[in-house]
JSON list of C-alpha atoms in Angstrom, two decimals:
[
{"chain": "A", "resi": 286, "resn": "MET", "atom": "CA", "xyz": [-42.29, 4.25, 73.65]},
{"chain": "A", "resi": 287, "resn": "ALA", "atom": "CA", "xyz": [-40.90, 2.39, 70.68]},
{"chain": "A", "resi": 288, "resn": "LEU", "atom": "CA", "xyz": [-42.43, 0.14, 68.05]},
{"chain": "A", "resi": 289, "resn": "SER", "atom": "CA", "xyz": [-41.11, -2.85, 69.98]},
{"chain": "A", "resi": 290, "resn": "ASP", "atom": "CA", "xyz": [-43.76, -1.99, 72.61]},
{"chain": "A", "resi": 291, "resn": "VAL", "atom": "CA", "xyz": [-46.43, -2.45, 69.93]},
{"chain": "A", "resi": 292, "resn": "PHE", "atom": "CA", "xyz": [-45.18, -5.83, 68.66]},
{"chain": "A", "resi": 293, "resn": "LYS", "atom": "CA", "xyz": [-47.02, -7.88, 71.29]},
{"chain": "A", "resi": 294, "resn": "SER", "atom": "CA", "xyz": [-50.40, -6.41, 70.31]},
{"chain": "A", "resi": 295, "resn": "LEU", "atom": "CA", "xyz": [-50.01, -6.96, 66.56]},
{"chain": "A", "resi": 296, "resn": "LYS", "atom": "CA", "xyz": [-51.46, -9.79, 64.52]},
{"chain": "A", "resi": 297, "resn": "THR", "atom": "CA", "xyz": [-49.87, -11.19, 61.38]},
{"chain": "A", "resi": 298, "resn": "ASN", "atom": "CA", "xyz": [-53.15, -11.06, 59.43]},
{"chain": "A", "resi": 299, "resn": "TYR", "atom": "CA", "xyz": [-55.89, -8.45, 59.42]},
{"chain": "A", "resi": 300, "resn": "ASN", "atom": "CA", "xyz": [-59.27, -8.50, 57.71]},
{"chain": "A", "resi": 301, "resn": "SER", "atom": "CA", "xyz": [-61.09, -5.18, 57.39]},
{"chain": "A", "resi": 302, "resn": "ARG", "atom": "CA", "xyz": [-64.45, -6.82, 58.10]},
{"chain": "A", "resi": 303, "resn": "LEU", "atom": "CA", "xyz": [-63.25, -8.34, 61.37]},
{"chain": "A", "resi": 304, "resn": "ASP", "atom": "CA", "xyz": [-60.44, -6.07, 62.53]},
{"chain": "A", "resi": 305, "resn": "ASP", "atom": "CA", "xyz": [-59.96, -2.37, 63.19]},
{"chain": "A", "resi": 306, "resn": "ILE", "atom": "CA", "xyz": [-56.90, -1.80, 60.97]},
{"chain": "A", "resi": 307, "resn": "ILE", "atom": "CA", "xyz": [-56.70, 1.89, 61.88]},
{"chain": "A", "resi": 308, "resn": "GLY", "atom": "CA", "xyz": [-57.09, 1.33, 65.64]},
{"chain": "A", "resi": 309, "resn": "ASP", "atom": "CA", "xyz": [-55.00, -1.83, 65.90]},
{"chain": "A", "resi": 310, "resn": "LEU", "atom": "CA", "xyz": [-52.22, -1.08, 63.39]},
{"chain": "A", "resi": 311, "resn": "TYR", "atom": "CA", "xyz": [-52.04, 2.52, 62.17]},
{"chain": "A", "resi": 312, "resn": "LYS", "atom": "CA", "xyz": [-52.71, 4.47, 65.37]},
{"chain": "A", "resi": 313, "resn": "PRO", "atom": "CA", "xyz": [-50.26, 2.61, 67.66]},
{"chain": "A", "resi": 314, "resn": "CYS", "atom": "CA", "xyz": [-47.60, 2.64, 64.93]},
{"chain": "A", "resi": 315, "resn": "PHE", "atom": "CA", "xyz": [-47.98, 6.38, 64.30]},
{"chain": "A", "resi": 316, "resn": "LYS", "atom": "CA", "xyz": [-47.72, 6.95, 68.06]},
{"chain": "A", "resi": 317, "resn": "ASN", "atom": "CA", "xyz": [-44.43, 5.04, 68.27]},
{"chain": "A", "resi": 318, "resn": "SER", "atom": "CA", "xyz": [-42.70, 5.85, 64.96]},
{"chain": "A", "resi": 319, "resn": "LYS", "atom": "CA", "xyz": [-40.66, 8.56, 63.36]},
{"chain": "A", "resi": 320, "resn": "THR", "atom": "CA", "xyz": [-41.21, 7.57, 59.73]},
{"chain": "A", "resi": 321, "resn": "TYR", "atom": "CA", "xyz": [-44.07, 6.16, 57.70]},
{"chain": "A", "resi": 322, "resn": "TYR", "atom": "CA", "xyz": [-43.53, 5.05, 54.12]},
{"chain": "A", "resi": 323, "resn": "ARG", "atom": "CA", "xyz": [-46.45, 3.91, 51.99]},
{"chain": "A", "resi": 324, "resn": "GLY", "atom": "CA", "xyz": [-46.80, 2.65, 48.45]},
{"chain": "A", "resi": 325, "resn": "SER", "atom": "CA", "xyz": [-50.40, 2.57, 47.29]},
{"chain": "A", "resi": 326, "resn": "ALA", "atom": "CA", "xyz": [-52.15, 2.51, 43.94]},
{"chain": "A", "resi": 327, "resn": "TYR", "atom": "CA", "xyz": [-54.57, 5.16, 45.17]},
{"chain": "A", "resi": 328, "resn": "PHE", "atom": "CA", "xyz": [-54.17, 7.98, 47.66]},
{"chain": "A", "resi": 329, "resn": "ARG", "atom": "CA", "xyz": [-56.94, 10.34, 48.74]},
{"chain": "A", "resi": 330, "resn": "THR", "atom": "CA", "xyz": [-56.44, 13.18, 51.21]},
{"chain": "A", "resi": 331, "resn": "SER", "atom": "CA", "xyz": [-59.68, 12.16, 52.93]},
{"chain": "A", "resi": 332, "resn": "VAL", "atom": "CA", "xyz": [-57.82, 9.16, 54.41]},
{"chain": "A", "resi": 333, "resn": "VAL", "atom": "CA", "xyz": [-56.38, 11.43, 57.12]},
{"chain": "A", "resi": 334, "resn": "GLU", "atom": "CA", "xyz": [-59.86, 11.72, 58.60]},
{"chain": "A", "resi": 335, "resn": "LEU", "atom": "CA", "xyz": [-59.29, 8.19, 59.92]},
{"chain": "A", "resi": 336, "resn": "TYR", "atom": "CA", "xyz": [-56.10, 9.07, 61.84]},
{"chain": "A", "resi": 337, "resn": "ARG", "atom": "CA", "xyz": [-55.83, 12.89, 61.87]},
{"chain": "A", "resi": 338, "resn": "ASN", "atom": "CA", "xyz": [-54.93, 13.28, 65.58]},
{"chain": "A", "resi": 339, "resn": "GLU", "atom": "CA", "xyz": [-52.28, 10.58, 65.42]},
{"chain": "A", "resi": 340, "resn": "VAL", "atom": "CA", "xyz": [-50.70, 12.20, 62.36]},
{"chain": "A", "resi": 341, "resn": "LEU", "atom": "CA", "xyz": [-50.74, 15.59, 64.06]},
{"chain": "A", "resi": 342, "resn": "ASP", "atom": "CA", "xyz": [-49.00, 14.18, 67.16]},
{"chain": "A", "resi": 343, "resn": "PHE", "atom": "CA", "xyz": [-46.61, 12.25, 64.89]},
{"chain": "A", "resi": 344, "resn": "CYS", "atom": "CA", "xyz": [-45.70, 15.46, 63.02]},
{"chain": "A", "resi": 345, "resn": "ARG", "atom": "CA", "xyz": [-44.91, 17.35, 66.20]},
{"chain": "A", "resi": 346, "resn": "ASN", "atom": "CA", "xyz": [-41.82, 15.15, 66.49]},
{"chain": "A", "resi": 347, "resn": "ASN", "atom": "CA", "xyz": [-38.96, 17.04, 64.80]},
{"chain": "A", "resi": 348, "resn": "ASP", "atom": "CA", "xyz": [-37.60, 13.93, 63.07]},
{"chain": "A", "resi": 349, "resn": "SER", "atom": "CA", "xyz": [-40.92, 12.64, 61.74]},
{"chain": "A", "resi": 350, "resn": "LYS", "atom": "CA", "xyz": [-41.57, 12.11, 58.04]},
{"chain": "A", "resi": 351, "resn": "ILE", "atom": "CA", "xyz": [-44.28, 10.55, 55.89]},
{"chain": "A", "resi": 352, "resn": "ALA", "atom": "CA", "xyz": [-43.67, 9.55, 52.27]},
{"chain": "A", "resi": 353, "resn": "ILE", "atom": "CA", "xyz": [-46.42, 8.32, 49.96]},
{"chain": "A", "resi": 354, "resn": "LEU", "atom": "CA", "xyz": [-45.73, 6.68, 46.59]},
{"chain": "A", "resi": 355, "resn": "THR", "atom": "CA", "xyz": [-48.87, 6.49, 44.45]},
{"chain": "A", "resi": 356, "resn": "SER", "atom": "CA", "xyz": [-50.20, 6.26, 40.91]},
{"chain": "A", "resi": 357, "resn": "THR", "atom": "CA", "xyz": [-51.21, 9.13, 38.67]},
{"chain": "A", "resi": 358, "resn": "ASP", "atom": "CA", "xyz": [-54.87, 8.49, 39.59]},
{"chain": "A", "resi": 359, "resn": "VAL", "atom": "CA", "xyz": [-55.23, 11.47, 41.94]},
{"chain": "A", "resi": 360, "resn": "VAL", "atom": "CA", "xyz": [-58.42, 13.53, 42.12]},
{"chain": "A", "resi": 361, "resn": "LEU", "atom": "CA", "xyz": [-58.19, 17.18, 41.07]},
{"chain": "A", "resi": 362, "resn": "ASP", "atom": "CA", "xyz": [-58.84, 18.66, 44.54]},
{"chain": "A", "resi": 363, "resn": "ASP", "atom": "CA", "xyz": [-56.07, 16.49, 45.98]},
{"chain": "A", "resi": 364, "resn": "VAL", "atom": "CA", "xyz": [-53.69, 17.54, 43.18]},
{"chain": "A", "resi": 365, "resn": "LYS", "atom": "CA", "xyz": [-54.38, 21.18, 44.02]},
{"chain": "A", "resi": 366, "resn": "ALA", "atom": "CA", "xyz": [-53.80, 20.58, 47.73]},
{"chain": "A", "resi": 367, "resn": "ILE", "atom": "CA", "xyz": [-50.54, 18.74, 47.05]},
{"chain": "A", "resi": 368, "resn": "ARG", "atom": "CA", "xyz": [-49.35, 21.54, 44.75]},
{"chain": "A", "resi": 369, "resn": "ASP", "atom": "CA", "xyz": [-50.35, 24.22, 47.26]},
{"chain": "A", "resi": 370, "resn": "GLY", "atom": "CA", "xyz": [-48.44, 22.43, 50.00]},
{"chain": "A", "resi": 371, "resn": "TYR", "atom": "CA", "xyz": [-45.25, 22.36, 47.95]},
{"chain": "A", "resi": 372, "resn": "LEU", "atom": "CA", "xyz": [-45.70, 26.02, 46.99]},
{"chain": "A", "resi": 373, "resn": "GLN", "atom": "CA", "xyz": [-45.94, 26.97, 50.69]},
{"chain": "A", "resi": 374, "resn": "ARG", "atom": "CA", "xyz": [-42.90, 24.91, 51.69]},
{"chain": "A", "resi": 375, "resn": "GLY", "atom": "CA", "xyz": [-40.14, 27.04, 53.06]},
{"chain": "A", "resi": 376, "resn": "PHE", "atom": "CA", "xyz": [-42.33, 29.72, 54.59]},
{"chain": "A", "resi": 377, "resn": "GLU", "atom": "CA", "xyz": [-41.61, 30.11, 58.29]},
{"chain": "A", "resi": 378, "resn": "ASN", "atom": "CA", "xyz": [-44.67, 28.89, 60.14]},
{"chain": "A", "resi": 379, "resn": "ASN", "atom": "CA", "xyz": [-45.29, 27.31, 63.48]},
{"chain": "A", "resi": 380, "resn": "LEU", "atom": "CA", "xyz": [-46.75, 23.82, 63.12]},
{"chain": "A", "resi": 381, "resn": "ASP", "atom": "CA", "xyz": [-49.16, 24.23, 66.02]},
{"chain": "A", "resi": 382, "resn": "GLN", "atom": "CA", "xyz": [-50.34, 27.60, 64.72]},
{"chain": "A", "resi": 383, "resn": "LEU", "atom": "CA", "xyz": [-51.04, 26.19, 61.27]},
{"chain": "A", "resi": 384, "resn": "PHE", "atom": "CA", "xyz": [-52.93, 23.20, 62.63]},
{"chain": "A", "resi": 385, "resn": "ASP", "atom": "CA", "xyz": [-55.01, 25.33, 64.99]},
{"chain": "A", "resi": 386, "resn": "GLU", "atom": "CA", "xyz": [-56.67, 27.05, 62.05]},
{"chain": "A", "resi": 387, "resn": "ALA", "atom": "CA", "xyz": [-60.32, 26.00, 61.72]},
{"chain": "A", "resi": 388, "resn": "GLU", "atom": "CA", "xyz": [-60.08, 25.55, 57.95]},
{"chain": "A", "resi": 389, "resn": "LEU", "atom": "CA", "xyz": [-57.75, 22.60, 58.43]},
{"chain": "A", "resi": 390, "resn": "ALA", "atom": "CA", "xyz": [-60.78, 20.50, 59.24]},
{"chain": "A", "resi": 391, "resn": "ASP", "atom": "CA", "xyz": [-60.72, 20.08, 55.46]},
{"chain": "A", "resi": 392, "resn": "SER", "atom": "CA", "xyz": [-58.55, 17.02, 54.71]},
{"chain": "A", "resi": 393, "resn": "ALA", "atom": "CA", "xyz": [-56.98, 18.47, 51.57]},
{"chain": "A", "resi": 394, "resn": "LYS", "atom": "CA", "xyz": [-55.82, 21.58, 53.45]},
{"chain": "A", "resi": 395, "resn": "PHE", "atom": "CA", "xyz": [-54.54, 19.38, 56.27]},
{"chain": "A", "resi": 396, "resn": "VAL", "atom": "CA", "xyz": [-52.43, 17.41, 53.77]},
{"chain": "A", "resi": 397, "resn": "ALA", "atom": "CA", "xyz": [-51.25, 20.62, 52.10]},
{"chain": "A", "resi": 398, "resn": "THR", "atom": "CA", "xyz": [-50.08, 21.88, 55.50]},
{"chain": "A", "resi": 399, "resn": "LEU", "atom": "CA", "xyz": [-48.20, 18.64, 56.17]},
{"chain": "A", "resi": 400, "resn": "ILE", "atom": "CA", "xyz": [-46.43, 19.07, 52.84]},
{"chain": "A", "resi": 401, "resn": "ALA", "atom": "CA", "xyz": [-45.72, 22.77, 53.51]},
{"chain": "A", "resi": 402, "resn": "MET", "atom": "CA", "xyz": [-44.17, 21.87, 56.87]},
{"chain": "A", "resi": 403, "resn": "ASN", "atom": "CA", "xyz": [-41.91, 19.28, 55.18]},
{"chain": "A", "resi": 404, "resn": "LYS", "atom": "CA", "xyz": [-43.57, 16.43, 57.10]},
{"chain": "A", "resi": 405, "resn": "LEU", "atom": "CA", "xyz": [-45.11, 14.75, 54.05]},
{"chain": "A", "resi": 406, "resn": "ASP", "atom": "CA", "xyz": [-43.90, 14.07, 50.54]},
{"chain": "A", "resi": 407, "resn": "ILE", "atom": "CA", "xyz": [-46.05, 12.57, 47.83]},
{"chain": "A", "resi": 408, "resn": "TYR", "atom": "CA", "xyz": [-44.38, 10.88, 44.88]},
{"chain": "A", "resi": 409, "resn": "ILE", "atom": "CA", "xyz": [-46.41, 10.20, 41.75]},
{"chain": "A", "resi": 410, "resn": "VAL", "atom": "CA", "xyz": [-45.33, 7.24, 39.60]},
{"chain": "A", "resi": 411, "resn": "ASN", "atom": "CA", "xyz": [-45.57, 8.06, 35.90]},
{"chain": "A", "resi": 412, "resn": "GLY", "atom": "CA", "xyz": [-46.14, 5.46, 33.22]},
{"chain": "A", "resi": 413, "resn": "SER", "atom": "CA", "xyz": [-48.22, 2.37, 33.74]},
{"chain": "A", "resi": 414, "resn": "LEU", "atom": "CA", "xyz": [-50.46, 2.20, 36.81]},
{"chain": "A", "resi": 415, "resn": "TYR", "atom": "CA", "xyz": [-48.48, 1.75, 40.01]},
{"chain": "A", "resi": 416, "resn": "HIS", "atom": "CA", "xyz": [-50.62, -0.80, 41.84]},
{"chain": "A", "resi": 417, "resn": "ASP", "atom": "CA", "xyz": [-48.53, -2.08, 44.76]},
{"chain": "A", "resi": 418, "resn": "LYS", "atom": "CA", "xyz": [-49.90, -1.79, 48.29]},
{"chain": "A", "resi": 419, "resn": "VAL", "atom": "CA", "xyz": [-47.14, -1.88, 50.88]},
{"chain": "A", "resi": 420, "resn": "GLY", "atom": "CA", "xyz": [-46.02, 0.21, 53.81]},
{"chain": "A", "resi": 421, "resn": "PHE", "atom": "CA", "xyz": [-43.85, 0.36, 56.87]},
{"chain": "A", "resi": 422, "resn": "PHE", "atom": "CA", "xyz": [-43.37, 2.32, 60.06]},
{"chain": "A", "resi": 423, "resn": "GLU", "atom": "CA", "xyz": [-39.92, 2.80, 61.60]},
{"chain": "A", "resi": 424, "resn": "ASP", "atom": "CA", "xyz": [-38.93, 4.17, 64.99]},
{"chain": "A", "resi": 425, "resn": "SER", "atom": "CA", "xyz": [-35.73, 5.89, 66.16]},
{"chain": "A", "resi": 426, "resn": "GLU", "atom": "CA", "xyz": [-34.29, 2.51, 67.23]},
{"chain": "A", "resi": 427, "resn": "SER", "atom": "CA", "xyz": [-34.70, 1.05, 63.70]},
{"chain": "A", "resi": 428, "resn": "ASN", "atom": "CA", "xyz": [-37.58, -1.19, 64.75]},
{"chain": "A", "resi": 429, "resn": "ILE", "atom": "CA", "xyz": [-39.92, -1.76, 61.82]},
{"chain": "A", "resi": 430, "resn": "VAL", "atom": "CA", "xyz": [-43.54, -2.77, 61.35]},
{"chain": "A", "resi": 431, "resn": "SER", "atom": "CA", "xyz": [-44.28, -3.53, 57.70]},
{"chain": "A", "resi": 432, "resn": "PHE", "atom": "CA", "xyz": [-47.41, -4.58, 55.91]},
{"chain": "A", "resi": 433, "resn": "THR", "atom": "CA", "xyz": [-48.72, -5.59, 52.54]},
{"chain": "A", "resi": 434, "resn": "GLY", "atom": "CA", "xyz": [-52.28, -6.13, 51.47]},
{"chain": "A", "resi": 435, "resn": "SER", "atom": "CA", "xyz": [-55.10, -5.22, 49.20]},
{"chain": "A", "resi": 436, "resn": "GLY", "atom": "CA", "xyz": [-56.04, -1.87, 50.76]},
{"chain": "A", "resi": 437, "resn": "ASN", "atom": "CA", "xyz": [-55.18, 1.50, 49.28]},
{"chain": "A", "resi": 438, "resn": "GLU", "atom": "CA", "xyz": [-54.43, 4.69, 51.25]},
{"chain": "A", "resi": 439, "resn": "THR", "atom": "CA", "xyz": [-58.07, 5.77, 51.03]},
{"chain": "A", "resi": 440, "resn": "LYS", "atom": "CA", "xyz": [-61.02, 5.85, 53.43]},
{"chain": "A", "resi": 441, "resn": "PRO", "atom": "CA", "xyz": [-62.74, 2.87, 51.76]},
{"chain": "A", "resi": 442, "resn": "GLY", "atom": "CA", "xyz": [-59.42, 0.99, 51.71]},
{"chain": "A", "resi": 443, "resn": "LEU", "atom": "CA", "xyz": [-58.76, 1.47, 55.43]},
{"chain": "A", "resi": 444, "resn": "GLY", "atom": "CA", "xyz": [-62.06, 2.30, 57.07]},
{"chain": "A", "resi": 445, "resn": "ILE", "atom": "CA", "xyz": [-63.98, -0.28, 59.04]},
{"chain": "A", "resi": 446, "resn": "ASP", "atom": "CA", "xyz": [-67.11, 0.33, 56.93]},
{"chain": "A", "resi": 447, "resn": "GLY", "atom": "CA", "xyz": [-65.18, 0.36, 53.66]},
{"chain": "A", "resi": 448, "resn": "ASN", "atom": "CA", "xyz": [-63.97, -2.28, 51.26]},
{"chain": "A", "resi": 449, "resn": "TYR", "atom": "CA", "xyz": [-63.17, -5.88, 52.15]},
{"chain": "A", "resi": 450, "resn": "GLU", "atom": "CA", "xyz": [-59.38, -5.77, 52.52]},
{"chain": "A", "resi": 451, "resn": "ARG", "atom": "CA", "xyz": [-56.68, -8.06, 53.88]},
{"chain": "A", "resi": 452, "resn": "TYR", "atom": "CA", "xyz": [-53.30, -7.11, 55.35]},
{"chain": "A", "resi": 453, "resn": "VAL", "atom": "CA", "xyz": [-50.28, -9.23, 56.22]},
{"chain": "A", "resi": 454, "resn": "VAL", "atom": "CA", "xyz": [-48.11, -7.63, 58.91]},
{"chain": "A", "resi": 455, "resn": "SER", "atom": "CA", "xyz": [-44.56, -8.41, 60.02]},
{"chain": "A", "resi": 456, "resn": "TRP", "atom": "CA", "xyz": [-42.12, -6.72, 62.37]},
{"chain": "A", "resi": 457, "resn": "ASN", "atom": "CA", "xyz": [-38.46, -6.81, 63.35]},
{"chain": "A", "resi": 458, "resn": "SER", "atom": "CA", "xyz": [-36.42, -5.36, 66.17]},
{"chain": "A", "resi": 459, "resn": "SER", "atom": "CA", "xyz": [-33.25, -3.50, 65.34]},
{"chain": "A", "resi": 460, "resn": "PRO", "atom": "CA", "xyz": [-30.92, -6.30, 66.66]},
{"chain": "A", "resi": 461, "resn": "CYS", "atom": "CA", "xyz": [-32.17, -8.53, 63.82]},
{"chain": "A", "resi": 462, "resn": "PHE", "atom": "CA", "xyz": [-30.64, -6.14, 61.31]},
{"chain": "A", "resi": 463, "resn": "ASP", "atom": "CA", "xyz": [-27.32, -5.87, 63.17]},
{"chain": "A", "resi": 464, "resn": "SER", "atom": "CA", "xyz": [-26.49, -9.52, 62.46]},
{"chain": "A", "resi": 465, "resn": "TYR", "atom": "CA", "xyz": [-26.50, -8.82, 58.72]},
{"chain": "A", "resi": 466, "resn": "GLY", "atom": "CA", "xyz": [-24.38, -5.69, 58.71]}
]
């Protein structure tokens, strides 16, 4: 499947008190994408608890990649997990073997493993607080689902029982881009 198969089920506006942002936006987009780029003022490794299985399936695709751009406001345990992931990068490991380990129930270790397997990169913006909240998914056919909104890449920012957040979503099929190039 491609992201174009998801277009018909998407809404242009989501409200975290009324909509299941993870179930209606994130999960179907992870299932049908090869890349996920996210800019968020705050990132917490615990966010993967909301979509762990979808990220695992996403990462089993050889071409898949996640990139997170975030502020310097990262909790110490997450900093350690991020560092550990980069230190492990390059070791020959089987993705399925790493993810079968029981200790990966811990979100920070799960994120560290994604980094070690070169499936996730986290970029920290130095200087003043990076506070943008944007993201997009892209599939192998250059279809894109993008969003902007008030939510961060955290459990309270995305979870149904978390903060009150709004998202504006848009999407384009690859032929739209061909007319400009």
